[in-house]
Short mmCIF file of C-alpha atoms in Angstrom, two decimals:
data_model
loop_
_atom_site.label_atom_id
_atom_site.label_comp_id
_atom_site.label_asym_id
_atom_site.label_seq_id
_atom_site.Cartn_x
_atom_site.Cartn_y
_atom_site.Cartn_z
CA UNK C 11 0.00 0.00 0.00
CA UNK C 12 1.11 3.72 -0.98
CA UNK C 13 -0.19 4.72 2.48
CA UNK C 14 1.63 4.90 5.73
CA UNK C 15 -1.79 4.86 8.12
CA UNK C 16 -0.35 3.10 10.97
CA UNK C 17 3.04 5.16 10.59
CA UNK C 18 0.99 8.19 10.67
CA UNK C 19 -1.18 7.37 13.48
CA UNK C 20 1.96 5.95 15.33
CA UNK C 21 3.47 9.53 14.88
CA UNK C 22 0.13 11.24 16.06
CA UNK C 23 0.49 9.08 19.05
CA UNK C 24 -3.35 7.88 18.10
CA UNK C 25 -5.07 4.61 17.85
CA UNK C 26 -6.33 3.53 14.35
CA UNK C 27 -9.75 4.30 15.53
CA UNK C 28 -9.03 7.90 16.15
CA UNK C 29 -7.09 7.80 12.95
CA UNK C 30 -10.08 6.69 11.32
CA UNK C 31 -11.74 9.77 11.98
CA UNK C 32 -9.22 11.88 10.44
CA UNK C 33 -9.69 9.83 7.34
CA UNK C 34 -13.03 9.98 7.28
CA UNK C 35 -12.59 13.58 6.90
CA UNK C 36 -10.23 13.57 5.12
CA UNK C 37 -12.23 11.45 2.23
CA UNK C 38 -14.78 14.01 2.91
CA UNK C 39 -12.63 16.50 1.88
CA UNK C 40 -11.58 15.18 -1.15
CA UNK C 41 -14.43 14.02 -2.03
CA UNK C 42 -15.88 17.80 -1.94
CA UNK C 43 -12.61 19.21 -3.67
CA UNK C 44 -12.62 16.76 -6.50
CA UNK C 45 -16.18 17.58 -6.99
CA UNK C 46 -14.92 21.09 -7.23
CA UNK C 47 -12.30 20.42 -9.71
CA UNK C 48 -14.28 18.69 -12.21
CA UNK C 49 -16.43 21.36 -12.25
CA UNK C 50 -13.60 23.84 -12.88
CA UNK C 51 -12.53 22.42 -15.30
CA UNK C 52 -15.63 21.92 -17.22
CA UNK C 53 -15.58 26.24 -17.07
CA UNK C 54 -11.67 26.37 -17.28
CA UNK C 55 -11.02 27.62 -14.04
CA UNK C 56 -7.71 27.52 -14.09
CA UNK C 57 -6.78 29.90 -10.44
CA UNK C 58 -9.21 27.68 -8.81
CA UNK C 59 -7.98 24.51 -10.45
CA UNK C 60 -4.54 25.37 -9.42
CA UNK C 61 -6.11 26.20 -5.91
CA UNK C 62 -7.69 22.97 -5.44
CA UNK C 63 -4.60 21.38 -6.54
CA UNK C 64 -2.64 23.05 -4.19
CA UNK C 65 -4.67 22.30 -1.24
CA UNK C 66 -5.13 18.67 -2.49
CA UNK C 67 -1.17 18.83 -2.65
CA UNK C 68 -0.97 19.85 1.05
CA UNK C 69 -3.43 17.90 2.32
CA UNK C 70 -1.92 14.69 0.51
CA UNK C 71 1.73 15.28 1.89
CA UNK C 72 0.44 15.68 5.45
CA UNK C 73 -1.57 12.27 5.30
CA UNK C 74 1.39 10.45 3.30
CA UNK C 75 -0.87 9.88 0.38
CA UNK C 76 2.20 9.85 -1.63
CA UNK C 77 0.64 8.46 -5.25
CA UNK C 78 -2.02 11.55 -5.44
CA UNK C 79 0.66 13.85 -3.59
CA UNK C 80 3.19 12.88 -6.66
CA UNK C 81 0.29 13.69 -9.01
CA UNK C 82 -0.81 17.15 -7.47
CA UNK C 83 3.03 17.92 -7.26
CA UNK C 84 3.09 17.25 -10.89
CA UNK C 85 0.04 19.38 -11.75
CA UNK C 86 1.10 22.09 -9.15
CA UNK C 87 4.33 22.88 -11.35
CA UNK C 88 2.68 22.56 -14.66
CA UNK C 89 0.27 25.20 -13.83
CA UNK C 90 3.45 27.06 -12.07
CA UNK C 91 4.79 27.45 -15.59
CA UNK C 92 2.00 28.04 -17.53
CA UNK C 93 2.06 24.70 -19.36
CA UNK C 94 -1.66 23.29 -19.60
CA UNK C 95 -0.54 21.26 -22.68
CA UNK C 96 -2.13 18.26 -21.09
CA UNK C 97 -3.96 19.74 -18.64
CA UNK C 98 -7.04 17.85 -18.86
CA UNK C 99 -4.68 14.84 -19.09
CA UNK C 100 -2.92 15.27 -16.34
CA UNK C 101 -6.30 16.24 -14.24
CA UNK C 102 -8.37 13.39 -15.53
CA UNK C 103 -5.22 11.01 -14.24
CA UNK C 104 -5.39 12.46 -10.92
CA UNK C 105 -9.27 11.83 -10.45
CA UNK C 106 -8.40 8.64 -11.34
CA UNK C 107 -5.35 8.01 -8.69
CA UNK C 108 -7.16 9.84 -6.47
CA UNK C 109 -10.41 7.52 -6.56
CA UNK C 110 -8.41 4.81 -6.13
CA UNK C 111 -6.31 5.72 -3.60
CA UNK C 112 -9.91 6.73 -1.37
CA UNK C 113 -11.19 3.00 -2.03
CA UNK C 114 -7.80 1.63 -1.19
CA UNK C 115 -7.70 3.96 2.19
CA UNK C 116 -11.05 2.79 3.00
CA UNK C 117 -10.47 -1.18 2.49
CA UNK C 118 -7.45 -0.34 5.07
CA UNK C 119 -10.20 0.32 7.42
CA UNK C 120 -12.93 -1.73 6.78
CA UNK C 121 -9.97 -5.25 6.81
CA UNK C 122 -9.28 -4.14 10.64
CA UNK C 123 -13.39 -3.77 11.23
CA UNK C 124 -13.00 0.07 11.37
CA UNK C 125 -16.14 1.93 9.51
CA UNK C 126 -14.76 5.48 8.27
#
C-alpha cells in the first residue's frame, strides 16, 4: 500500500480508531474538492484549479498519500509554468489516482473492522 496509516497514526500518538476519523474527513474533503475540480474544469477555471490542486497537494503530503501527492506535485508545477498542454490529461489522471487511492484507504479500514 502507498499509504503509511499506521506510521501516521503511530506519529500522532493515536489509535487507528481515532485515525479513522481523520480519514473519514479527510475522504470528505476530497471528495468535496474533486467535486470542485471537475467542475472547474468543465468552465476552465484555471486559479481555482490550481487552488484545489494546491490544497489537495498539502493535504496529501500531510496524510502520506504519496501516489495523489506525486500527481498534485506534478500538476502544481505545470500550472506554475504556464504549461496546460495536457492539462485535462494530467487532471483526468489524478481523479483517477485519487479515486483509487480513497477505495484503497477505505479497504485499510474496513480489513481491521473500522467503519470510516
Amino acid at each position: 500500500m502507498n499509504y503509511d496509516i499506521i506510521g501516521f497514526s503511530n506519529d500522532l500518538g493515536l489509535n487507528l480508531q481515532q485515525v479513522s476519523e481523520l480519514y473519514a474527513e479527510l475522504i470528505n474533503e476530497f471528495n468535496l474538492a474533486l467535486s470542485e475540480l471537475k467542475v472547474s474544469m468543465i468552465e476552465k477555471d484555471l486559479r481555482n484549479i490550481q487552488k484545489i490542486i494546491h490544497n489537495l497537494k498539502g493535504v496529501s503530503g500531510n496524510y502520506r498519500i504519496t501516489d495523489i501527492y506525486e500527481e498534485t506535485t506534478k500538476i502544481n508545477n505545470l500550472l506554475k509554468s504556464n504549461n496546460y498542454n495536457n492539462l485535462e490529461l494530467d487532471l483526468n489522471s489524478l481523479l483517477t489516482v485519487s479515486n483509487l487511492a480513497l477505495k484503497k484507504i477505505k479497504s485499510f479500514f474496513y480489513e481491521r473492522s473500522i467503519v470510516i
